[in-house]
Amino acid sequence: MDQQANSRPRRRGRDRGAKATPQRQVNYRQLRNPFPPMPAFSEDRIAAIHHTALRVLEEQGMKVLLPQARALFRQAGARVDEASGMVFVGRDIVEAALASAPRSILCRAGTRDRDVLLDPGALTFLPGSGTPHATDLKRGRRPGTGRDFRELVQIAQHFDVMHMLPPMVEPQDIPTQTRHLFTMEAQLTLSDKLPFVYARGTPQVEDSFEMLHDFRGLSDAEFRAAPHCFTIINTNSPRVLDIPMAQGLIDFARFGQVSIVTPFTLMGAMAPITVAGAVMLSHAEALAAITLTQLAKPGAPVLYGTFTSNVDMKSGAPAFGTPEHFKASLAAGQLARLIGLPWRCAGGSAANLNDAQAANETQFALWGSLMAGATVILHSAGWLEGGLTLSYEKMITDMEVLQMVAEMCVAAAAEDSDIAFDALAEVEPAGHFFGAAHTLERYQTEFYDPLVADWSNFGTWTEKGERSASERASDIWQNILSEDARPPVDGDRFEAMQTFIAKRTAAGGAPPES
Amino acid sequence: MDQQANSRPRRRGRDRGAKATPQRQVNYRQLRNPFPPMPAFSEDRIAAIHHTALRVLEEQGMKVLLPQARALFRQAGARVDEASGMVFVGRDIVEAALASAPRSILCRAGTRDRDVLLDPGALTFLPGSGTPHATDLKRGRRPGTGRDFRELVQIAQHFDVMHMLPPMVEPQDIPTQTRHLFTMEAQLTLSDKLPFVYARGTPQVEDSFEMLHDFRGLSDAEFRAAPHCFTIINTNSPRVLDIPMAQGLIDFARFGQVSIVTPFTLMGAMAPITVAGAVMLSHAEALAAITLTQLAKPGAPVLYGTFTSNVDMKSGAPAFGTPEHFKASLAAGQLARLIGLPWRCAGGSAANLNDAQAANETQFALWGSLMAGATVILHSAGWLEGGLTLSYEKMITDMEVLQMVAEMCVAAAAEDSDIAFDALAEVEPAGHFFGAAHTLERYQTEFYDPLVADWSNFGTWTEKGERSASERASDIWQNILSEDARPPVDGDRFEAMQTFIAKRTAAGGAPPES
């Protein structure tokens, strides 16, 4: 399906009969990373980082606030101090966990062609997520609402290059005890992509799992047999795993759903100021979290991950799309390959406006993630203000870049006909190829058709109103929403979900736990 | 020298005595490409493209308009048809040229620390160039002037990550017969970087060489012994080498100055519509041009190059920063490595404004050039409207990206102290590193200090006037120009140059030849 919301190849006055205009075939769904991986450090320094992380877990320990989690570590042979909550994990426990964690995870979405394989070499993009605010040129910046959440799910649904749904914006006008019901309903009815569930306590998680397996028509066993949703688990750097995060790791593991482990380690703030130090800390915390999933259930699907960047040391403000962010991503990729797990990275920008800074920081961070071999790249579209706001226009302008990266996943052809010796012979020196047979056979499908880029000359662009990329992007998302496209939904299951939501709401919902 | 025009690390209230604030040391001058090269095609299809290009030269030929050039080809054994101007070059002639062309070229600038080594693996950036217009937020879009030319040279001079001076904007208010005198004077007095000379006929070229070697205090032999300037030679695709371009190749070769051979091949327009076909045509033309340099003088310094992208097939408008542009760059890199020469590629954007489209297209094209292993990346800063305009603000916002890429040329340290086991042990779980000794020892110099990026939060940014990256960039270039920094200039040589300019002007200058 052609995912460009604006231009389509037009007919050129030939074959106006039954023959349709050829459509360029693209498949942005199951991507494999085509870029050669780049190292940040030598192999032996990566090994040193890995072993230092293991030493940190053994000698410095993690503070694990959830008693049930500490019990799992203790049962596995870790040294646990109940009074302080400190857990000291021996490397043999970590290594056993890395051996049991699966390398390849097939996640089941609403339809089979939306399934996502998460393994080293896969490439998936997710929009920016978890922001308290939304912004767009029509309505301005505001606290995120349920309406924003639903709209952003629809926009993410529209683009095949968005492979999974993260939590978009926080719908702050929806009561916290039923917010998880709202967001699951939106994800299931407005999209057929892999949905997200926040780890905000077992009651919310169990509600979400129940909605999901009922809507998918799965038995409990079928639900647990493959991942049908995912969560993101952040540690509290440095060296703390809090209650809902540990509970989430355990719950998701036991239900066979994917946890994406993501320490959020900003150099100089909650992590050492060096790239190597911040990555080492992140690695240690990620290893601890991954180990907990395997202790809860050996073989539980889990992704390694990090979100490591720097801060502005003058103000403490987080920075993204910096050289340090890029280098940290590369190092994390090396560590992910060392431990053999699929893994998540992230892009984004600290800009306050969708301008050249926002575009440049986001794309620079993206290239760091791509060249690091990340399996899942979060915040790849729309993320602004270092994660405080999701911009509708930036979703679209970033989407252009992601679609172009997806195009790079398919090699250009180099058959003899493509090398075009004969075509060249047909055009005189200083001639042109516009009317050559070789061109006419191909022009409707040869090139990527831009989503938002305007290539008209200055005069034409001026006549059309001197519109910026953000202004054109605004039209694009508005058109998408006005189409109000929806995946097919089973009527009975939809009704059953409404009943469930009403019942749980009447019972008081499930407040988030902390 | 710290090249950031705005922020500097401030003191933190310690050691306000004789000890100075540590300055972060950067060297953006002699860069080596740190990125792993990416192929577009398999090795055997690249070989097929190369051999097909050789067949094109043998069987289809190049139309060479300059009789002296045709004579050189004929003397070397090529089949020449004087009536049509067609030259058919056997592959043995091309292969001999590729064997004699030097792999490593040390170009001499105004000072030794501005010298540029052009060899496979080197990485040099040049701003956008050759545009008829200039634009900035203060004065708007206008035909390029001599004043614009001088200002842009000063801006390019300011940034170490700009390694060579290309022709910036065309100073259209300077008479064509003395324009070369004007531009050489500007380059020599406002910059110490390697200057450019247009190949617009032997008289202009000889004037320029004379100005240059006199100003550098070089004898004729010393001047010819190493390159002190460069030119860019475009073919007229398809398959035409016009008079001034052939003359330039010959003149620069005989004087030992660098030609950067650059077919400008847009898929579907003056080249076949396929990546492989356009690259093959470009390769054939480049081989012909390189061969001419070696026939004029074996061992002449010459760069391979291409500027291959696609057009919008609906309008014919050139497009840049597209997947096709990226793939063509990668293929050209493979061909450059096959023939073993340093080579030039280019970035840029077709946007009409320095917005998210402009930033994204430029950066996407940049990554294509980087991952193709280009030695020289032209149009890497400031280029807008597909080459019709040079934007002052875009020079600055693009410069940020180039500086960050230069940062990637230096590996992060991963000594034990960087891995920071001990530093981590000093910070309690859930503590922070702002005040840790490890941080305090490093914070003033650890991170890249942004040129134009603003990382303040939304409230602060709003209070400061909601300024976009382009608006801040405008302040930056205005500050650079107000500093009016100039490299040291020998007073006698300056006077001698003025005398030469006056004499040549009085004699009528040297009109460009075509």
Coordinates of N, CA and C in Angstrom, one line a residue, chain A residues 366-491:
Chain A
L366 N 19.4 9.6 15.1 CA 18.9 8.4 14.3 C 20.1 7.6 13.7
W367 N 21.0 8.4 13.1 CA 22.2 7.7 12.5 C 23.0 7.0 13.5
G368 N 23.1 7.6 14.7 CA 23.8 6.8 15.7 C 23.2 5.5 16.0
S369 N 21.8 5.5 16.1 CA 21.1 4.3 16.4 C 21.2 3.3 15.2
L370 N 21.2 3.8 14.0 CA 21.3 2.9 12.8 C 22.6 2.3 12.8
M371 N 23.7 3.1 13.0 CA 25.0 2.5 12.8 C 25.4 1.7 14.0
A372 N 24.6 1.8 15.1 CA 24.8 1.0 16.3 C 24.1 -0.4 16.1
G373 N 23.3 -0.5 15.1 CA 22.6 -1.8 14.9 C 21.4 -2.0 15.8
A374 N 20.7 -0.9 16.2 CA 19.6 -1.0 17.1 C 18.5 -1.7 16.4
T375 N 17.8 -2.6 17.2 CA 16.6 -3.3 16.7 C 15.4 -2.5 16.7
V376 N 15.2 -1.7 17.8 CA 14.1 -0.9 18.0 C 14.6 0.5 18.3
I377 N 14.1 1.5 17.5 CA 14.5 2.9 17.7 C 13.3 3.7 18.1
L378 N 13.3 4.1 19.3 CA 12.2 4.8 19.9 C 12.4 6.3 19.7
H379 N 11.3 7.0 19.8 CA 11.3 8.5 19.7 C 11.8 8.9 18.3
S380 N 11.6 8.1 17.3 CA 12.2 8.4 16.0 C 11.4 9.4 15.2
A381 N 10.2 9.7 15.7 CA 9.4 10.7 15.0 C 8.6 11.5 16.0
G382 N 8.6 12.8 15.9 CA 7.7 13.7 16.6 C 8.3 14.2 18.0
W383 N 9.3 13.6 18.5 CA 9.8 14.0 19.8 C 10.5 15.3 19.9
L384 N 10.1 16.1 20.8 CA 10.6 17.5 20.9 C 10.9 17.8 22.3
E385 N 11.6 18.9 22.6 CA 11.8 19.3 24.0 C 12.4 18.2 24.9
G386 N 13.3 17.4 24.3 CA 13.9 16.4 25.1 C 12.9 15.4 25.7
G387 N 11.7 15.3 25.1 CA 10.7 14.3 25.5 C 9.5 14.9 26.3
L388 N 9.5 16.2 26.3 CA 8.3 16.8 27.0 C 7.1 17.0 26.1
T389 N 7.4 17.1 24.8 CA 6.3 17.3 23.9 C 6.4 16.5 22.6
L390 N 5.2 16.0 22.2 CA 5.2 15.3 20.9 C 4.5 16.3 19.9
S391 N 5.2 16.6 18.8 CA 4.8 17.5 17.8 C 4.2 16.8 16.6
Y392 N 2.9 17.1 16.3 CA 2.3 16.5 15.1 C 3.0 16.8 13.8
E393 N 3.5 18.0 13.7 CA 4.2 18.3 12.4 C 5.5 17.6 12.4
K394 N 6.2 17.5 13.5 CA 7.5 16.8 13.5 C 7.3 15.3 13.3
M395 N 6.2 14.8 13.7 CA 5.9 13.4 13.4 C 6.0 13.2 11.8
I396 N 5.5 14.2 11.1 CA 5.4 14.0 9.6 C 6.8 14.3 9.0
T397 N 7.5 15.4 9.5 CA 8.7 15.7 8.8 C 9.8 14.6 9.2
D398 N 9.7 14.1 10.4 CA 10.6 13.0 10.8 C 10.3 11.7 10.0
M399 N 9.0 11.5 9.7 CA 8.5 10.3 9.0 C 9.2 10.3 7.6
E400 N 9.4 11.4 7.0 CA 10.0 11.5 5.7 C 11.4 10.8 5.8
V401 N 12.1 11.2 6.8 CA 13.5 10.6 6.9 C 13.4 9.1 7.2
L402 N 12.5 8.7 8.0 CA 12.4 7.2 8.3 C 12.0 6.5 7.0
Q403 N 11.1 7.0 6.2 CA 10.7 6.4 5.0 C 11.9 6.3 4.0
M404 N 12.8 7.3 4.0 CA 13.9 7.3 3.2 C 15.0 6.3 3.7
V405 N 15.0 6.1 5.0 CA 15.9 5.1 5.6 C 15.3 3.7 5.2
A406 N 14.0 3.5 5.2 CA 13.4 2.3 4.8 C 13.8 2.0 3.3
E407 N 13.8 3.0 2.5 CA 14.2 2.8 1.1 C 15.6 2.3 1.0
M408 N 16.5 2.7 1.9 CA 17.8 2.2 1.9 C 17.9 0.7 2.2
C409 N 16.8 0.2 2.8 CA 16.9 -1.3 3.1 C 16.7 -2.1 1.9
V410 N 16.4 -1.5 0.7 CA 16.2 -2.2 -0.5 C 17.3 -1.8 -1.5
A411 N 18.1 -2.7 -1.9 CA 19.2 -2.3 -2.8 C 18.7 -1.9 -4.2
A412 N 19.4 -0.9 -4.8 CA 19.0 -0.6 -6.2 C 19.4 -1.7 -7.1
A413 N 18.7 -1.9 -8.1 CA 19.0 -3.0 -9.1 C 20.2 -2.6 -9.9
A414 N 21.0 -3.6 -10.3 CA 22.1 -3.3 -11.2 C 22.3 -4.4 -12.3
E415 N 21.1 -4.8 -12.8 CA 21.1 -5.6 -14.0 C 21.7 -4.9 -15.1
D416 N 22.0 -5.6 -16.2 CA 22.5 -4.9 -17.4 C 21.6 -3.8 -17.8
S417 N 20.3 -4.1 -17.8 CA 19.3 -3.1 -18.2 C 19.3 -1.8 -17.3
D418 N 19.7 -2.0 -16.1 CA 19.8 -0.9 -15.2 C 21.1 -0.1 -15.5
I419 N 22.1 -0.8 -15.8 CA 23.4 -0.1 -16.1 C 23.3 0.6 -17.4
A420 N 22.3 0.2 -18.3 CA 21.8 1.1 -19.3 C 22.7 1.5 -20.4
F421 N 23.6 0.6 -20.9 CA 24.5 0.9 -22.0 C 23.6 1.2 -23.2
D422 N 22.6 0.4 -23.5 CA 21.8 0.6 -24.7 C 21.0 1.9 -24.6
A423 N 20.5 2.2 -23.4 CA 19.7 3.4 -23.3 C 20.6 4.6 -23.5
L424 N 21.8 4.5 -23.1 CA 22.8 5.6 -23.3 C 23.0 5.8 -24.7
A425 N 23.2 4.7 -25.5 CA 23.5 4.8 -26.9 C 22.4 5.5 -27.7
E426 N 21.2 5.4 -27.1 CA 20.0 6.0 -27.9 C 20.0 7.5 -27.7
V427 N 20.7 8.1 -26.8 CA 20.6 9.5 -26.5 C 21.9 10.2 -27.0
E428 N 21.8 11.2 -27.9 CA 22.9 11.9 -28.4 C 23.7 12.6 -27.3
P429 N 25.0 12.9 -27.6 CA 25.7 13.8 -26.7 C 24.9 15.1 -26.5
A430 N 24.8 15.5 -25.3 CA 24.1 16.7 -24.9 C 22.6 16.6 -25.0
G431 N 22.1 15.4 -25.3 CA 20.7 15.2 -25.4 C 20.1 15.0 -23.9
H432 N 18.9 14.5 -23.9 CA 18.4 14.2 -22.5 C 17.6 12.9 -22.5
F433 N 17.3 12.5 -21.3 CA 16.7 11.2 -21.2 C 15.2 11.2 -20.8
F434 N 14.6 12.5 -20.8 CA 13.2 12.6 -20.4 C 12.3 11.7 -21.3
G435 N 12.6 11.7 -22.6 CA 11.7 10.9 -23.5 C 12.2 9.6 -24.0
A436 N 13.4 9.2 -23.4 CA 14.0 7.9 -23.8 C 13.1 6.7 -23.4
A437 N 13.1 5.7 -24.2 CA 12.2 4.5 -23.8 C 12.6 4.0 -22.5
H438 N 13.8 3.9 -22.2 CA 14.3 3.4 -20.9 C 13.7 4.2 -19.7
T439 N 13.6 5.5 -19.9 CA 13.0 6.4 -18.9 C 11.5 6.2 -18.8
L440 N 10.8 6.2 -20.0 CA 9.4 6.1 -20.0 C 8.9 4.8 -19.4
E441 N 9.7 3.7 -19.6 CA 9.3 2.5 -19.0 C 9.3 2.5 -17.4
R442 N 10.0 3.4 -16.9 CA 10.3 3.4 -15.4 C 9.9 4.6 -14.6
Y443 N 9.6 5.7 -15.3 CA 9.6 7.0 -14.5 C 8.5 7.0 -13.4
Q444 N 7.4 6.3 -13.7 CA 6.3 6.3 -12.7 C 6.6 5.6 -11.4
T445 N 7.6 4.8 -11.4 CA 7.8 3.9 -10.2 C 9.3 4.0 -9.8
E446 N 10.1 4.7 -10.4 CA 11.6 4.6 -10.2 C 12.0 5.2 -8.8
F447 N 11.4 6.3 -8.5 CA 11.9 7.1 -7.4 C 11.0 7.1 -6.2
Y448 N 11.6 7.2 -5.0 CA 10.8 7.5 -3.8 C 10.0 8.8 -4.0
D449 N 8.8 8.8 -3.6 CA 7.9 9.9 -3.8 C 7.8 10.6 -2.5
P450 N 8.2 11.8 -2.4 CA 8.3 12.4 -1.0 C 6.9 12.6 -0.4
L451 N 7.0 12.6 0.9 CA 5.8 12.8 1.8 C 5.5 14.3 2.0
V452 N 6.5 15.0 2.3 CA 6.4 16.4 2.7 C 7.3 17.4 2.0
A453 N 8.4 16.8 1.4 CA 9.4 17.7 0.8 C 8.7 18.4 -0.4
D454 N 9.1 19.6 -0.6 CA 8.6 20.4 -1.7 C 9.8 20.8 -2.6
W455 N 9.9 20.3 -3.8 CA 11.0 20.6 -4.7 C 10.8 21.7 -5.7
S456 N 9.7 22.4 -5.6 CA 9.4 23.4 -6.6 C 10.4 24.5 -6.5
N457 N 10.6 25.3 -7.6 CA 11.6 26.3 -7.5 C 11.1 27.5 -6.7
F458 N 11.9 28.5 -6.5 CA 11.6 29.5 -5.5 C 10.4 30.3 -6.0
G459 N 10.3 30.6 -7.3 CA 9.1 31.3 -7.8 C 7.8 30.6 -7.5
T460 N 7.8 29.4 -7.8 CA 6.6 28.6 -7.6 C 6.3 28.4 -6.1
W461 N 7.3 28.2 -5.3 CA 7.1 28.1 -3.9 C 6.6 29.4 -3.3
T462 N 7.1 30.5 -3.8 CA 6.6 31.8 -3.3 C 5.1 32.0 -3.7
E463 N 4.8 31.7 -4.9 CA 3.4 31.8 -5.3 C 2.5 30.9 -4.5
K464 N 3.0 29.7 -4.1 CA 2.1 28.8 -3.3 C 2.1 29.2 -1.9
G465 N 2.7 30.3 -1.5 CA 2.5 30.8 -0.1 C 3.7 30.7 0.8
E466 N 4.9 30.4 0.2 CA 6.1 30.3 1.0 C 6.0 29.4 2.2
R467 N 5.4 28.2 2.0 CA 5.1 27.4 3.1 C 6.3 26.6 3.6
S468 N 6.5 26.5 4.9 CA 7.6 25.7 5.4 C 7.2 24.2 5.5
A469 N 8.2 23.4 5.7 CA 7.9 22.0 5.8 C 6.9 21.7 6.9
S470 N 7.0 22.4 8.1 CA 6.0 22.2 9.1 C 4.6 22.6 8.7
E471 N 4.4 23.6 7.9 CA 3.1 24.0 7.5 C 2.5 22.9 6.6
R472 N 3.3 22.4 5.7 CA 2.8 21.4 4.8 C 2.5 20.1 5.6
A473 N 3.4 19.9 6.6 CA 3.2 18.7 7.4 C 1.9 18.8 8.2
S474 N 1.5 20.0 8.5 CA 0.2 20.2 9.2 C -1.0 19.8 8.4
D475 N -0.9 20.1 7.1 CA -2.0 19.6 6.2 C -2.0 18.1 6.1
I476 N -0.8 17.5 6.1 CA -0.8 16.1 6.0 C -1.4 15.3 7.1
W477 N -1.1 15.7 8.4 CA -1.7 15.0 9.5 C -3.2 15.3 9.6
Q478 N -3.5 16.5 9.2 CA -5.0 16.8 9.2 C -5.7 16.0 8.2
N479 N -5.1 15.8 7.0 CA -5.8 14.9 6.0 C -5.9 13.5 6.5
I480 N -4.8 13.0 7.2 CA -4.9 11.6 7.7 C -6.0 11.5 8.7
L481 N -6.1 12.5 9.6 CA -7.2 12.3 10.6 C -8.6 12.5 10.0
S482 N -8.7 13.3 9.0 CA -10.0 13.5 8.4 C -10.4 12.2 7.7
E483 N -9.5 11.4 7.2 CA -9.8 10.1 6.6 C -10.4 9.2 7.7
D484 N -10.0 9.4 8.9 CA -10.4 8.5 10.0 C -10.4 7.0 9.6
A485 N -9.3 6.6 9.1 CA -9.2 5.2 8.7 C -9.1 4.3 9.9
R486 N -9.7 3.2 9.9 CA -9.7 2.3 11.0 C -9.5 0.9 10.5
P487 N -8.7 0.1 11.3 CA -8.6 -1.3 10.8 C -9.9 -2.0 11.1
P488 N -10.2 -3.1 10.4 CA -11.4 -3.9 10.6 C -11.4 -4.4 12.1
V489 N -12.6 -4.3 12.7 CA -12.7 -4.7 14.1 C -13.9 -5.7 14.2
D490 N -13.7 -6.7 14.9 CA -14.8 -7.7 15.1 C -15.8 -7.1 16.1
G491 N -17.0 -7.0 15.6 CA -18.1 -6.3 16.3 C -18.4 -6.9 17.7

